[in-house]
mmCIF file of C-alpha atoms in Angstrom:
data_model
loop_
_atom_site.group_PDB
_atom_site.id
_atom_site.type_symbol
_atom_site.label_atom_id
_atom_site.label_comp_id
_atom_site.label_asym_id
_atom_site.label_seq_id
_atom_site.Cartn_x
_atom_site.Cartn_y
_atom_site.Cartn_z
ATOM 1 C CA MET A 1 8.676 6.912 11.994
ATOM 2 C CA VAL A 2 11.802 4.918 13.401
ATOM 3 C CA ILE A 3 10.604 1.851 11.433
ATOM 4 C CA LEU A 4 10.307 3.922 8.178
ATOM 5 C CA ASP A 5 13.793 5.341 8.729
ATOM 6 C CA ILE A 6 15.254 1.930 9.246
ATOM 7 C CA SER A 7 13.558 0.659 6.148
ATOM 8 C CA ASN A 8 13.933 3.720 3.966
ATOM 9 C CA ASP A 9 16.491 2.116 1.502
ATOM 10 C CA ILE A 10 14.117 -0.924 0.925
ATOM 11 C CA LEU A 11 11.003 1.166 0.604
ATOM 12 C CA SER A 12 12.052 3.123 -2.419
ATOM 13 C CA THR A 13 9.575 2.925 -5.339
ATOM 14 C CA ASP A 14 9.590 3.561 -8.937
ATOM 15 C CA THR A 15 9.020 7.147 -10.289
ATOM 16 C CA LEU A 16 6.110 5.943 -12.261
ATOM 17 C CA GLN A 17 4.291 4.789 -9.244
ATOM 18 C CA PHE A 18 1.658 7.346 -8.315
ATOM 19 C CA GLY A 19 -0.600 5.546 -5.765
ATOM 20 C CA PHE A 20 0.100 5.463 -2.054
ATOM 21 C CA LYS A 21 2.829 8.090 -2.316
ATOM 22 C CA ASP A 22 3.030 11.741 -0.992
ATOM 23 C CA LYS A 23 3.198 14.529 -3.397
ATOM 24 C CA VAL A 24 1.812 12.618 -6.493
ATOM 25 C CA GLY A 25 -1.648 11.574 -7.368
ATOM 26 C CA CYS A 26 -4.175 11.208 -10.121
ATOM 27 C CA THR A 27 -3.160 14.312 -12.020
ATOM 28 C CA ASP A 28 0.431 13.170 -12.384
ATOM 29 C CA ALA A 29 -0.666 9.631 -13.446
ATOM 30 C CA ILE A 30 -3.126 11.205 -16.016
ATOM 31 C CA PHE A 31 -0.453 13.568 -17.289
ATOM 32 C CA THR A 32 2.061 10.682 -17.789
ATOM 33 C CA LEU A 33 -0.624 8.486 -19.393
ATOM 34 C CA LYS A 34 -1.618 11.219 -21.947
ATOM 35 C CA SER A 35 1.972 12.032 -22.698
ATOM 36 C CA THR A 36 2.891 8.456 -23.341
ATOM 37 C CA ILE A 37 -0.272 7.835 -25.494
ATOM 38 C CA SER A 38 0.532 11.144 -27.477
ATOM 39 C CA TYR A 39 4.166 9.923 -27.896
ATOM 40 C CA PHE A 40 3.343 6.717 -29.570
ATOM 41 C CA THR A 41 0.301 7.731 -31.586
ATOM 42 C CA ASP A 42 2.157 10.816 -33.011
ATOM 43 C CA ARG A 43 4.656 8.169 -34.369
ATOM 44 C CA GLY A 44 1.931 5.912 -35.830
ATOM 45 C CA SER A 45 1.917 3.220 -33.242
ATOM 46 C CA SER A 46 -1.094 1.643 -31.503
ATOM 47 C CA VAL A 47 -1.645 2.009 -27.871
ATOM 48 C CA PHE A 48 -3.483 -0.426 -25.568
ATOM 49 C CA VAL A 49 -4.200 0.645 -22.134
ATOM 50 C CA ALA A 50 -5.152 -1.401 -19.057
ATOM 51 C CA SER A 51 -6.028 -0.044 -15.708
ATOM 52 C CA LEU A 52 -6.376 -1.333 -12.121
ATOM 53 C CA ASP A 53 -8.595 0.014 -9.463
ATOM 54 C CA ILE A 54 -7.093 -0.688 -6.051
ATOM 55 C CA SER A 55 -9.176 1.813 -4.138
ATOM 56 C CA LYS A 56 -9.933 -0.768 -1.345
ATOM 57 C CA ALA A 57 -6.272 -1.776 -1.150
ATOM 58 C CA PHE A 58 -6.047 -0.691 2.460
ATOM 59 C CA ASP A 59 -8.908 -2.956 3.370
ATOM 60 C CA SER A 60 -7.818 -6.092 1.689
ATOM 61 C CA VAL A 61 -4.030 -6.446 2.387
ATOM 62 C CA ASN A 62 -3.445 -10.039 3.687
ATOM 63 C CA HIS A 63 -1.002 -9.823 6.571
ATOM 64 C CA PHE A 64 0.936 -12.932 5.618
ATOM 65 C CA LYS A 65 1.359 -11.569 2.257
ATOM 66 C CA LEU A 66 2.544 -8.322 3.639
ATOM 67 C CA TYR A 67 5.195 -10.010 5.816
ATOM 68 C CA SER A 68 6.323 -12.231 3.087
ATOM 69 C CA SER A 69 6.653 -9.457 0.636
ATOM 70 C CA LEU A 70 8.689 -7.380 3.016
ATOM 71 C CA LEU A 71 11.028 -10.346 3.754
ATOM 72 C CA ARG A 72 11.552 -10.940 -0.046
ATOM 73 C CA VAL A 73 12.766 -7.231 -0.435
ATOM 74 C CA GLY A 74 15.048 -7.362 2.393
ATOM 75 C CA THR A 75 13.208 -5.582 5.193
ATOM 76 C CA PRO A 76 14.945 -6.130 8.464
ATOM 77 C CA VAL A 77 13.391 -9.143 10.452
ATOM 78 C CA MET A 78 13.172 -6.773 13.615
ATOM 79 C CA VAL A 79 10.787 -4.493 11.577
ATOM 80 C CA ILE A 80 8.698 -7.437 10.384
ATOM 81 C CA ASP A 81 8.433 -8.852 14.107
ATOM 82 C CA VAL A 82 7.064 -5.340 15.134
ATOM 83 C CA LEU A 83 4.474 -5.393 12.395
ATOM 84 C CA CYS A 84 3.555 -8.921 13.277
ATOM 85 C CA ASP A 85 3.048 -8.058 16.848
ATOM 86 C CA TRP A 86 1.190 -4.845 16.174
ATOM 87 C CA TYR A 87 -1.302 -6.509 13.551
ATOM 88 C CA SER A 88 -1.815 -9.621 15.624
ATOM 89 C CA LYS A 89 -3.503 -7.466 18.268
ATOM 90 C CA LEU A 90 -5.935 -5.724 15.911
ATOM 91 C CA SER A 91 -9.657 -6.484 16.454
ATOM 92 C CA TYR A 92 -12.895 -4.670 15.980
ATOM 93 C CA ALA A 93 -16.355 -4.683 17.534
ATOM 94 C CA VAL A 94 -19.683 -3.285 16.160
ATOM 95 C CA LYS A 95 -21.782 -0.862 18.146
ATOM 96 C CA TRP A 96 -25.370 -0.712 17.281
ATOM 97 C CA ASN A 97 -28.249 0.858 19.322
ATOM 98 C CA GLY A 98 -25.826 1.141 22.343
ATOM 99 C CA ALA A 99 -24.996 -2.560 22.411
ATOM 100 C CA ILE A 100 -21.384 -3.674 21.471
ATOM 101 C CA SER A 101 -20.682 -6.889 19.931
ATOM 102 C CA GLN A 102 -17.958 -9.324 20.680
ATOM 103 C CA GLN A 103 -14.528 -8.391 19.377
ATOM 104 C CA VAL A 104 -13.342 -10.073 16.146
ATOM 105 C CA ALA A 105 -9.726 -10.455 15.129
ATOM 106 C CA VAL A 106 -8.683 -8.604 11.993
ATOM 107 C CA GLY A 107 -6.952 -10.780 9.453
ATOM 108 C CA SER A 108 -6.496 -8.350 6.716
ATOM 109 C CA GLY A 109 -6.182 -4.785 6.027
ATOM 110 C CA VAL A 110 -3.624 -2.090 7.238
ATOM 111 C CA ARG A 111 -4.312 0.717 9.572
ATOM 112 C CA GLN A 112 -5.402 3.805 7.595
ATOM 113 C CA GLY A 113 -3.760 6.996 8.541
ATOM 114 C CA SER A 114 -0.664 5.212 9.938
ATOM 115 C CA CYS A 115 2.567 6.444 8.696
ATOM 116 C CA LEU A 116 3.526 2.790 7.969
ATOM 117 C CA SER A 117 0.402 1.786 5.807
ATOM 118 C CA ARG A 118 1.305 3.616 2.625
ATOM 119 C CA PRO A 119 4.931 2.588 1.937
ATOM 120 C CA PHE A 120 4.326 -1.081 2.804
ATOM 121 C CA LEU A 121 1.428 -1.315 0.277
ATOM 122 C CA VAL A 122 3.778 -0.816 -2.658
ATOM 123 C CA PHE A 123 5.319 -4.182 -2.324
ATOM 124 C CA LEU A 124 2.129 -6.385 -2.504
#
């Protein structure tokens, strides 16, 4: 939470972003989309829509891209150093039939459920 507080000004997002934010979601996005389509079609315009499904975004975030994006928007280097240290120590192992595999380093993805995961995804 301290890192979020330090980076609060940098991590502000557009009001039209609905993913990875608290208190907004699909219903808000659908309402905005329908309202926009109605506005333009009521005035005789054509409307073309494209969508992007980033449901696996938490799993596929490249750590280097995350750090680069945060540097680009002015995140304090101290915060990025903490994230680099934190993510460099991530590993996983598979447990199957009571046997545990060797640990494998994690090279992508962000920690789901972490207070830091959601706001940092918006800059990728």
